[in-house]
mmCIF file of C-alpha atoms and ligand atoms in Angstrom:
data_model
loop_
_atom_site.group_PDB
_atom_site.id
_atom_site.type_symbol
_atom_site.label_atom_id
_atom_site.label_comp_id
_atom_site.label_asym_id
_atom_site.label_seq_id
_atom_site.Cartn_x
_atom_site.Cartn_y
_atom_site.Cartn_z
ATOM 1 C CA UNK A 1183 66.928 90.319 75.595
ATOM 2 C CA UNK A 1184 68.604 92.084 78.523
ATOM 3 C CA UNK A 1185 66.165 93.466 81.115
ATOM 4 C CA UNK A 1186 64.913 97.043 80.757
ATOM 5 C CA UNK A 1187 66.168 99.891 82.929
ATOM 6 C CA UNK A 1188 62.955 99.839 84.944
ATOM 7 C CA UNK A 1189 63.296 96.129 85.680
ATOM 8 C CA UNK A 1190 66.970 96.566 86.632
ATOM 9 C CA UNK A 1191 66.172 99.474 88.951
ATOM 10 C CA UNK A 1192 63.304 97.668 90.616
ATOM 11 C CA UNK A 1193 65.293 94.502 91.060
ATOM 12 C CA UNK A 1194 68.096 96.431 92.789
ATOM 13 C CA UNK A 1195 65.551 98.286 94.938
ATOM 14 C CA UNK A 1196 64.119 94.946 95.999
ATOM 15 C CA UNK A 1197 67.585 93.766 97.050
ATOM 16 C CA UNK A 1198 67.692 96.711 99.448
ATOM 17 C CA UNK A 1199 64.135 96.240 100.688
ATOM 18 C CA UNK A 1200 65.383 95.313 104.165
ATOM 19 C CA UNK A 1201 66.685 98.886 104.578
ATOM 20 C CA UNK A 1202 63.173 100.364 104.492
ATOM 21 C CA UNK A 1203 62.391 98.839 107.895
ATOM 22 C CA UNK A 1204 65.832 99.552 109.393
ATOM 23 C CA UNK A 1205 66.926 102.483 111.481
ATOM 24 C CA UNK A 1206 69.712 103.905 109.294
ATOM 25 C CA UNK A 1207 70.461 106.818 111.567
ATOM 26 C CA UNK A 1208 74.141 107.325 112.320
ATOM 27 C CA UNK A 1209 73.311 107.633 116.017
ATOM 28 C CA UNK A 1210 73.578 103.858 116.046
ATOM 29 C CA UNK A 1211 77.359 104.146 115.839
ATOM 30 C CA UNK A 1212 77.608 106.848 118.478
ATOM 31 C CA UNK A 1213 77.722 104.249 121.231
ATOM 32 C CA UNK A 1214 80.749 102.617 119.564
ATOM 33 C CA UNK A 1215 82.261 106.085 119.103
ATOM 34 C CA UNK A 1216 81.956 106.775 122.837
ATOM 35 C CA UNK A 1217 83.488 103.444 123.791
ATOM 36 C CA UNK A 1218 86.470 103.888 121.443
ATOM 37 C CA UNK A 1219 86.940 107.535 122.466
ATOM 38 C CA UNK A 1220 87.091 106.476 126.111
ATOM 39 C CA UNK A 1221 89.837 103.947 125.355
ATOM 40 C CA UNK A 1222 91.778 106.511 123.290
ATOM 41 C CA UNK A 1223 91.614 109.000 126.151
ATOM 42 C CA UNK A 1224 93.066 106.380 128.480
ATOM 43 C CA UNK A 1225 96.116 106.094 126.196
ATOM 44 C CA UNK A 1226 96.471 109.804 125.374
ATOM 45 C CA UNK A 1227 93.897 112.403 126.484
ATOM 46 C CA UNK A 1228 95.028 114.826 123.756
ATOM 47 C CA UNK A 1229 93.991 112.545 120.899
ATOM 48 C CA UNK A 1230 90.676 113.085 119.075
ATOM 49 C CA UNK A 1231 88.553 110.431 117.443
ATOM 50 C CA UNK A 1232 87.174 110.659 113.884
ATOM 51 C CA UNK A 1233 84.820 108.335 112.077
ATOM 52 C CA UNK A 1234 85.183 107.632 108.351
ATOM 53 C CA UNK A 1235 84.329 104.873 105.831
ATOM 54 C CA UNK A 1236 80.857 103.995 104.559
ATOM 55 C CA UNK A 1237 78.902 105.456 107.498
ATOM 56 C CA UNK A 1238 80.583 108.831 106.899
ATOM 57 C CA UNK A 1239 80.432 108.584 103.094
ATOM 58 C CA UNK A 1240 76.711 107.750 102.939
ATOM 59 C CA UNK A 1241 75.597 109.439 106.143
ATOM 60 C CA UNK A 1242 73.683 106.294 107.033
ATOM 61 C CA UNK A 1243 74.666 103.196 108.933
ATOM 62 C CA UNK A 1244 73.711 99.849 107.470
ATOM 63 C CA UNK A 1245 73.294 97.169 110.090
ATOM 64 C CA UNK A 1246 76.278 94.830 110.131
ATOM 65 C CA UNK A 1247 78.667 97.087 108.243
ATOM 66 C CA UNK A 1248 81.825 97.807 110.174
ATOM 67 C CA UNK A 1249 82.889 101.301 111.167
ATOM 68 C CA UNK A 1250 86.260 102.951 110.610
ATOM 69 C CA UNK A 1251 87.806 105.153 113.281
ATOM 70 C CA UNK A 1252 91.038 107.115 113.373
ATOM 71 C CA UNK A 1253 92.711 108.775 116.344
ATOM 72 C CA UNK A 1254 94.191 112.130 115.362
ATOM 73 C CA UNK A 1255 96.373 114.511 117.318
ATOM 74 C CA UNK A 1256 95.503 118.194 117.644
ATOM 75 C CA UNK A 1257 98.211 119.004 115.089
ATOM 76 C CA UNK A 1258 96.893 116.405 112.635
ATOM 77 C CA UNK A 1259 93.506 118.144 112.748
ATOM 78 C CA UNK A 1260 94.824 121.708 112.628
ATOM 79 C CA UNK A 1261 97.035 120.810 109.668
ATOM 80 C CA UNK A 1262 93.974 119.247 108.103
ATOM 81 C CA UNK A 1263 95.273 119.374 104.530
ATOM 82 C CA UNK A 1264 98.637 117.921 105.440
ATOM 83 C CA UNK A 1265 100.074 114.845 103.795
ATOM 84 C CA UNK A 1266 100.195 111.616 105.791
ATOM 85 C CA UNK A 1267 103.665 110.263 106.507
ATOM 86 C CA UNK A 1268 104.228 106.880 104.907
ATOM 87 C CA UNK A 1269 107.672 106.165 106.326
ATOM 88 C CA UNK A 1270 108.601 103.051 108.286
ATOM 89 C CA UNK A 1271 109.264 105.275 111.314
ATOM 90 C CA UNK A 1272 105.749 106.708 111.130
ATOM 91 C CA UNK A 1273 104.281 103.221 110.745
ATOM 92 C CA UNK A 1274 106.307 102.074 113.757
ATOM 93 C CA UNK A 1275 104.977 104.899 115.937
ATOM 94 C CA UNK A 1276 101.428 104.193 114.799
ATOM 95 C CA UNK A 1277 101.817 100.498 115.614
ATOM 96 C CA UNK A 1278 103.159 101.433 119.048
ATOM 97 C CA UNK A 1279 100.148 103.624 119.850
ATOM 98 C CA UNK A 1280 97.784 100.959 118.575
ATOM 99 C CA UNK A 1281 99.535 98.355 120.721
ATOM 100 C CA UNK A 1282 98.796 100.421 123.824
ATOM 101 C CA UNK A 1283 95.252 101.028 122.654
ATOM 102 C CA UNK A 1284 94.686 97.317 122.029
ATOM 103 C CA UNK A 1285 95.766 96.631 125.590
ATOM 104 C CA UNK A 1286 93.299 99.174 127.005
ATOM 105 C CA UNK A 1287 90.447 97.849 124.850
ATOM 106 C CA UNK A 1288 91.168 94.290 126.042
ATOM 107 C CA UNK A 1289 91.247 95.430 129.670
ATOM 108 C CA UNK A 1290 88.002 97.367 129.465
ATOM 109 C CA UNK A 1291 86.160 94.873 127.280
ATOM 110 C CA UNK A 1292 87.701 91.522 127.992
ATOM 111 C CA UNK A 1293 85.219 89.503 125.940
ATOM 112 C CA UNK A 1294 85.972 91.364 122.704
ATOM 113 C CA UNK A 1295 88.293 90.105 120.042
ATOM 114 C CA UNK A 1296 91.049 92.641 119.401
ATOM 115 C CA UNK A 1297 93.464 91.956 116.564
ATOM 116 C CA UNK A 1298 96.554 94.011 115.784
ATOM 117 C CA UNK A 1299 97.134 93.945 112.039
ATOM 118 C CA UNK A 1300 100.659 94.990 111.168
ATOM 119 C CA UNK A 1301 101.352 93.688 107.716
ATOM 120 C CA UNK A 1302 98.932 96.011 105.939
ATOM 121 C CA UNK A 1303 99.945 99.261 104.241
ATOM 122 C CA UNK A 1304 98.476 101.065 107.240
ATOM 123 C CA UNK A 1305 98.748 99.644 110.797
ATOM 124 C CA UNK A 1306 95.284 98.977 112.194
ATOM 125 C CA UNK A 1307 93.516 97.233 115.045
ATOM 126 C CA UNK A 1308 90.400 95.274 114.280
ATOM 127 C CA UNK A 1309 87.829 94.948 117.030
ATOM 128 C CA UNK A 1310 85.011 92.412 116.927
ATOM 129 C CA UNK A 1311 82.601 91.490 119.613
ATOM 130 C CA UNK A 1312 80.402 92.682 122.419
ATOM 131 C CA UNK A 1313 78.759 95.719 120.926
ATOM 132 C CA UNK A 1314 76.498 95.660 117.886
ATOM 133 C CA UNK A 1315 79.180 97.093 115.593
ATOM 134 C CA UNK A 1316 82.663 95.930 114.677
ATOM 135 C CA UNK A 1317 85.300 98.516 113.959
ATOM 136 C CA UNK A 1318 88.805 99.228 112.690
ATOM 137 C CA UNK A 1319 91.006 101.822 114.365
ATOM 138 C CA UNK A 1320 93.991 103.561 112.786
ATOM 139 C CA UNK A 1321 96.029 106.485 114.054
ATOM 140 C CA UNK A 1322 97.557 109.754 112.788
ATOM 141 C CA UNK A 1323 96.233 109.285 109.285
ATOM 142 C CA UNK A 1324 94.058 112.016 107.819
ATOM 143 C CA UNK A 1325 93.615 110.550 104.361
ATOM 144 C CA UNK A 1326 90.705 108.257 105.268
ATOM 145 C CA UNK A 1327 88.820 111.178 106.810
ATOM 146 C CA UNK A 1328 89.609 113.349 103.810
ATOM 147 C CA UNK A 1329 88.713 110.846 101.103
ATOM 148 C CA UNK A 1330 85.486 109.919 102.930
ATOM 149 C CA UNK A 1331 84.572 113.619 103.193
ATOM 150 C CA UNK A 1332 85.347 114.049 99.491
ATOM 151 C CA UNK A 1333 83.133 111.112 98.463
ATOM 152 C CA UNK A 1334 80.414 112.382 100.757
ATOM 153 C CA UNK A 1335 80.613 115.887 99.294
ATOM 154 C CA UNK A 1336 80.040 114.313 95.882
ATOM 155 C CA UNK A 1337 77.075 112.238 97.068
ATOM 156 C CA UNK A 1338 75.615 115.319 98.776
ATOM 157 C CA UNK A 1339 75.445 116.976 95.348
ATOM 158 C CA UNK A 1340 72.958 114.283 94.344
ATOM 159 C CA UNK A 1341 72.003 112.080 97.317
ATOM 160 C CA UNK A 1342 70.142 109.420 95.236
ATOM 161 C CA UNK A 1343 73.515 108.526 93.658
ATOM 162 C CA UNK A 1344 74.164 106.622 96.857
ATOM 163 C CA UNK A 1345 71.850 103.913 95.497
ATOM 164 C CA UNK A 1346 74.151 103.396 92.525
ATOM 165 C CA UNK A 1347 77.129 103.189 94.872
ATOM 166 C CA UNK A 1348 75.371 100.774 97.212
ATOM 167 C CA UNK A 1349 74.186 98.612 94.336
ATOM 168 C CA UNK A 1350 77.681 98.458 92.857
ATOM 169 C CA UNK A 1351 79.226 97.662 96.242
ATOM 170 C CA UNK A 1352 76.756 94.854 96.950
ATOM 171 C CA UNK A 1353 77.341 93.430 93.474
ATOM 172 C CA UNK A 1354 81.138 93.633 93.832
ATOM 173 C CA UNK A 1355 80.978 91.555 97.009
ATOM 174 C CA UNK A 1356 78.626 88.940 95.563
ATOM 175 C CA UNK A 1357 80.601 88.701 92.340
ATOM 176 C CA UNK A 1358 83.857 88.100 94.207
ATOM 177 C CA UNK A 1359 85.390 91.306 92.874
ATOM 178 C CA UNK A 1360 85.527 93.149 96.210
ATOM 179 C CA UNK A 1361 88.795 92.934 98.129
ATOM 180 C CA UNK A 1362 86.841 92.060 101.283
ATOM 181 C CA UNK A 1363 86.027 88.631 99.838
ATOM 182 C CA UNK A 1364 88.401 85.823 98.831
ATOM 183 C CA UNK A 1365 89.830 86.401 95.358
ATOM 184 C CA UNK A 1366 88.640 90.014 95.229
ATOM 185 C CA UNK A 1367 90.925 92.824 94.139
ATOM 186 C CA UNK A 1368 89.205 96.222 94.459
ATOM 187 C CA UNK A 1369 88.043 97.667 97.802
ATOM 188 C CA UNK A 1370 84.622 99.241 98.311
ATOM 189 C CA UNK A 1371 86.553 102.500 98.420
ATOM 190 C CA UNK A 1372 87.913 101.770 94.931
ATOM 191 C CA UNK A 1373 84.415 101.029 93.632
ATOM 192 C CA UNK A 1374 83.222 104.335 95.090
ATOM 193 C CA UNK A 1375 85.981 106.165 93.199
ATOM 194 C CA UNK A 1376 84.798 104.348 90.054
ATOM 195 C CA UNK A 1377 81.180 105.402 90.652
ATOM 196 C CA UNK A 1378 82.058 109.062 91.213
ATOM 197 C CA UNK A 1379 84.449 109.140 88.241
ATOM 198 C CA UNK A 1380 81.707 107.740 86.013
ATOM 199 C CA UNK A 1381 79.227 110.379 87.267
ATOM 200 C CA UNK A 1382 81.789 113.142 86.668
ATOM 201 C CA UNK A 1383 82.454 111.933 83.131
ATOM 202 C CA UNK A 1384 78.707 112.081 82.476
ATOM 203 C CA UNK A 1385 78.470 115.605 83.887
ATOM 204 C CA UNK A 1386 76.062 114.369 86.578
ATOM 205 C CA UNK A 1387 78.292 115.830 89.318
ATOM 206 C CA UNK A 1388 80.411 118.957 89.575
ATOM 207 C CA UNK A 1389 84.155 118.487 90.073
ATOM 208 C CA UNK A 1390 85.513 119.139 93.577
ATOM 209 C CA UNK A 1391 89.191 119.938 94.043
ATOM 210 C CA UNK A 1392 90.454 117.279 96.518
ATOM 211 C CA UNK A 1393 92.675 119.885 98.130
ATOM 212 C CA UNK A 1394 89.566 121.804 99.217
ATOM 213 C CA UNK A 1395 88.826 119.113 101.813
ATOM 214 C CA UNK A 1396 90.274 120.083 105.191
ATOM 215 C CA UNK A 1397 90.007 117.786 108.217
ATOM 216 C CA UNK A 1398 89.730 120.890 110.384
ATOM 217 C CA UNK A 1399 86.292 121.459 108.803
ATOM 218 C CA UNK A 1400 85.071 117.865 108.978
ATOM 219 C CA UNK A 1401 82.765 116.721 111.807
ATOM 220 C CA UNK A 1402 84.240 113.861 113.882
ATOM 221 C CA UNK A 1403 80.939 112.007 113.404
ATOM 222 C CA UNK A 1404 79.486 113.176 110.084
ATOM 223 C CA UNK A 1405 75.753 113.913 110.278
ATOM 224 C CA UNK A 1406 72.931 111.637 109.182
ATOM 225 C CA UNK A 1407 71.861 112.062 105.557
ATOM 226 C CA UNK A 1408 68.412 110.458 105.139
ATOM 227 C CA UNK A 1409 68.153 107.981 102.283
ATOM 228 C CA UNK A 1410 64.993 108.515 100.253
ATOM 229 C CA UNK A 1411 63.652 105.744 97.993
ATOM 230 C CA UNK A 1412 64.960 105.978 94.402
ATOM 231 C CA UNK A 1413 63.118 108.362 92.052
ATOM 232 C CA UNK A 1414 60.557 107.249 89.418
ATOM 233 C CA UNK A 1415 60.049 103.847 90.939
ATOM 234 C CA UNK A 1416 63.665 102.905 90.193
ATOM 235 C CA UNK A 1417 63.649 103.660 86.458
ATOM 236 C CA UNK A 1418 66.292 106.340 86.836
ATOM 237 C CA UNK A 1419 68.456 104.113 89.019
ATOM 238 C CA UNK A 1420 68.137 101.319 86.463
ATOM 239 C CA UNK A 1421 69.241 103.639 83.667
ATOM 240 C CA UNK A 1422 72.184 104.812 85.733
ATOM 241 C CA UNK A 1423 73.251 101.239 86.505
ATOM 242 C CA UNK A 1424 73.076 100.164 82.850
ATOM 243 C CA UNK A 1425 74.960 103.281 81.803
ATOM 244 C CA UNK A 1426 77.614 102.706 84.498
ATOM 245 C CA UNK A 1427 78.152 99.177 83.199
ATOM 246 C CA UNK A 1428 78.263 100.363 79.583
ATOM 247 C CA UNK A 1429 80.758 103.067 80.519
ATOM 248 C CA UNK A 1430 83.236 100.633 82.065
ATOM 249 C CA UNK A 1431 82.680 97.963 79.397
ATOM 250 C CA UNK A 1432 82.886 100.089 76.270
ATOM 251 C CA UNK A 1433 83.932 103.671 76.929
ATOM 252 C CA UNK A 1434 86.542 103.768 79.645
ATOM 253 C CA UNK A 1435 89.890 103.107 77.966
ATOM 254 C CA UNK A 1436 91.579 100.940 80.608
ATOM 255 C CA UNK A 1437 94.684 100.527 78.467
ATOM 256 C CA UNK A 1438 95.429 104.251 78.444
ATOM 257 C CA UNK A 1439 93.301 106.061 81.017
ATOM 258 C CA UNK A 1440 93.147 106.347 84.786
ATOM 259 C CA UNK A 1441 90.021 106.574 86.944
ATOM 260 C CA UNK A 1442 90.832 109.748 88.834
ATOM 261 C CA UNK A 1443 89.182 112.412 90.967
ATOM 262 C CA UNK A 1444 92.408 114.387 91.191
ATOM 263 C CA UNK A 1445 91.681 116.627 88.212
ATOM 264 C CA UNK A 1446 88.724 117.202 85.919
ATOM 265 C CA UNK A 1447 88.609 115.447 82.562
ATOM 266 C CA UNK A 1448 90.894 112.645 81.435
ATOM 267 C CA UNK A 1449 94.013 111.439 83.218
ATOM 268 C CA UNK A 1450 96.355 109.169 81.293
ATOM 269 C CA UNK A 1451 98.683 106.450 82.591
ATOM 270 C CA UNK A 1452 101.480 108.170 80.694
ATOM 271 C CA UNK A 1453 100.880 111.333 82.725
ATOM 272 C CA UNK A 1454 101.360 109.441 86.003
ATOM 273 C CA UNK A 1455 104.098 107.204 84.652
ATOM 274 C CA UNK A 1456 101.926 104.199 85.466
ATOM 275 C CA UNK A 1457 103.466 102.097 82.767
ATOM 276 C CA UNK A 1458 104.742 98.587 82.106
ATOM 277 C CA UNK A 1459 108.179 99.912 83.035
ATOM 278 C CA UNK A 1460 106.956 101.054 86.450
ATOM 279 C CA UNK A 1461 105.358 97.627 86.979
ATOM 280 C CA UNK A 1462 108.675 95.922 86.219
ATOM 281 C CA UNK A 1463 110.580 98.323 88.446
ATOM 282 C CA UNK A 1464 108.231 97.642 91.353
ATOM 283 C CA UNK A 1465 108.622 93.906 90.814
ATOM 284 C CA UNK A 1466 112.390 94.264 91.110
ATOM 285 C CA UNK A 1467 111.820 95.937 94.480
ATOM 286 C CA UNK A 1468 109.715 92.990 95.555
ATOM 287 C CA UNK A 1469 106.367 94.790 95.192
ATOM 288 C CA UNK A 1470 103.505 93.491 93.110
ATOM 289 C CA UNK A 1471 101.846 96.527 91.578
ATOM 290 C CA UNK A 1472 99.663 96.294 88.510
ATOM 291 C CA UNK A 1473 98.718 99.146 86.224
ATOM 292 C CA UNK A 1474 96.027 97.219 84.352
ATOM 293 C CA UNK A 1475 93.019 98.905 85.954
ATOM 294 C CA UNK A 1476 94.148 102.234 87.295
ATOM 295 C CA UNK A 1477 92.386 104.165 90.053
ATOM 296 C CA UNK A 1478 94.332 107.155 91.337
ATOM 297 C CA UNK A 1479 94.017 107.843 95.057
ATOM 298 C CA UNK A 1480 93.087 111.531 95.451
ATOM 299 C CA UNK A 1481 95.358 112.024 98.483
ATOM 300 C CA UNK A 1482 97.952 109.257 98.617
ATOM 301 C CA UNK A 1483 100.784 110.178 96.279
ATOM 302 C CA UNK A 1484 101.392 107.696 93.453
ATOM 303 C CA UNK A 1485 98.972 105.073 94.793
ATOM 304 C CA UNK A 1486 96.935 102.948 92.431
ATOM 305 C CA UNK A 1487 93.865 101.790 94.347
ATOM 306 C CA UNK A 1488 93.505 99.179 91.588
ATOM 307 C CA UNK A 1489 97.066 97.868 92.056
ATOM 308 C CA UNK A 1490 95.874 94.329 92.839
ATOM 309 C CA UNK A 1491 94.010 94.005 89.554
ATOM 310 C CA UNK A 1492 96.153 91.589 87.551
ATOM 311 C CA UNK A 1493 95.442 90.967 83.846
ATOM 312 C CA UNK A 1494 93.431 87.912 84.922
ATOM 313 C CA UNK A 1495 91.393 89.885 87.467
ATOM 314 C CA UNK A 1496 90.770 92.593 84.883
ATOM 315 C CA UNK A 1497 89.263 90.001 82.544
ATOM 316 C CA UNK A 1498 87.225 88.676 85.466
ATOM 317 C CA UNK A 1499 85.950 92.213 86.120
ATOM 318 C CA UNK A 1500 84.977 92.610 82.452
ATOM 319 C CA UNK A 1501 83.129 89.301 82.469
ATOM 320 C CA UNK A 1502 81.197 90.377 85.536
ATOM 321 C CA UNK A 1503 80.369 93.790 84.082
ATOM 322 C CA UNK A 1504 78.887 91.933 81.118
ATOM 323 C CA UNK A 1505 76.947 89.537 83.328
ATOM 324 C CA UNK A 1506 75.726 92.333 85.602
ATOM 325 C CA UNK A 1507 73.585 93.718 82.800
ATOM 326 C CA UNK A 1508 71.649 90.454 82.473
ATOM 327 C CA UNK A 1509 71.319 89.923 86.207
ATOM 328 C CA UNK A 1510 70.636 93.515 87.344
ATOM 329 C CA UNK A 1511 73.855 93.606 89.359
ATOM 330 C CA UNK A 1512 73.296 90.027 90.524
ATOM 331 C CA UNK A 1513 69.975 90.838 92.132
ATOM 332 C CA UNK A 1514 67.857 88.497 90.007
ATOM 333 C CA UNK A 1515 69.762 85.306 90.788
HETATM 334 N N1 CTP B 2779 90.419 103.534 102.561
HETATM 335 C C1 CTP B 2779 91.522 104.203 102.068
HETATM 336 N N2 CTP B 2779 92.337 103.603 101.166
HETATM 337 C C2 CTP B 2779 92.080 102.350 100.741
HETATM 338 C C3 CTP B 2779 90.966 101.649 101.229
HETATM 339 C C4 CTP B 2779 90.140 102.281 102.144
HETATM 340 O O1 CTP B 2779 91.754 105.353 102.441
HETATM 341 N N3 CTP B 2779 92.906 101.787 99.843
HETATM 342 C C5 CTP B 2779 89.558 104.235 103.546
HETATM 343 C C6 CTP B 2779 88.508 105.104 102.871
HETATM 344 O O2 CTP B 2779 88.350 106.285 103.634
HETATM 345 C C7 CTP B 2779 87.251 104.297 102.985
HETATM 346 C C8 CTP B 2779 87.484 103.536 104.279
HETATM 347 O O3 CTP B 2779 88.885 103.301 104.336
HETATM 348 O O4 CTP B 2779 86.109 105.135 103.058
HETATM 349 C C9 CTP B 2779 86.764 102.220 104.349
HETATM 350 O O5 CTP B 2779 87.117 101.456 103.230
HETATM 351 P P1 CTP B 2779 86.187 100.317 102.683
HETATM 352 O O6 CTP B 2779 85.878 99.362 103.780
HETATM 353 O O7 CTP B 2779 86.804 99.816 101.428
HETATM 354 O O8 CTP B 2779 84.869 101.115 102.270
HETATM 355 P P2 CTP B 2779 83.449 101.208 102.943
HETATM 356 O O9 CTP B 2779 82.762 102.321 102.209
HETATM 357 O O10 CTP B 2779 83.541 101.326 104.412
HETATM 358 O O11 CTP B 2779 82.735 99.860 102.493
HETATM 359 P P3 CTP B 2779 82.277 98.562 103.292
HETATM 360 O O12 CTP B 2779 80.844 98.781 103.573
HETATM 361 O O13 CTP B 2779 82.500 97.445 102.313
HETATM 362 O O14 CTP B 2779 83.109 98.439 104.528
HETATM 363 MG MG1 MG B 2780 84.131 99.809 105.822
#
């Protein structure tokens, strides 16, 4: 007999027990914000610093989770609905700025570990050390700020939904599904898109047009959004978790449909031309893109956030969805 919703909810609540004694206020990242902003100013005083990622999405900062920053020019911010350039030239310029920034960070904070990561889709520097938070810094890219603001706007409609998201994220890391762990294939960002898509399909959230999100209206450090304990002693959370798992195991038609926040209702692979043919074409160009588990990025044109999900990884995901019901998202083992 699989555990009841109440037991599932309470088990997941227990896994997050440590948060009840933690200061989750976003002010804890403000120190890191100041330090990074100072370094950015040293490279180019006209650049502005924005925070995005989980701290922005949830409006709380979990101890130990890294923070994402992006340096934006005045024009980037003013043209806050503009598309990010994905050209090699743009990437080159970004890498150049980040190279200078890395140098400044190393000079000012010589004990920190500063890594320039160039082979990723987006050039980034990864800073670990000294301070209590680690962070990633990118430059001239609005999409992270926009997609974080979009996810946040959804969670603001029903703040307790953040528990579902946090439970799913924790599970994805423990199960080896999350791209941040070896063998994983879907980022936390991708899992958040899955959570919101599920809630939209259930009518639990109202659709937001992605184009409505304008960086010009987003706070550089999004405000704190207190996290209240789940309702009804976790029963509602448990029901939501079981329903989320059932949705992706039995209802979502992965062979034909796309997880998408770009438009209300159903999006098909056919519609986006995310087909076997497109997979083969990409392979001929030396890219490995899968359209087995499709998650449309709301801002990046023609980007499948689930592109690393091979047929094998998709089966692995299904197995874990199945197992998650017995183990309350791997909180009972
Ligand atoms: N992001 C993105 N495109 C991706 C992956 C990430 O734009 N393919 C951006 C998103 O804005 C996301 C941020 O990078 O909010 C951080 O991504 P990620 O680390 O996956 O999500 P977090 O919510 O920060 O989760 P974690 O706590 O695991 O770091
Ligand atoms: Mg993160």
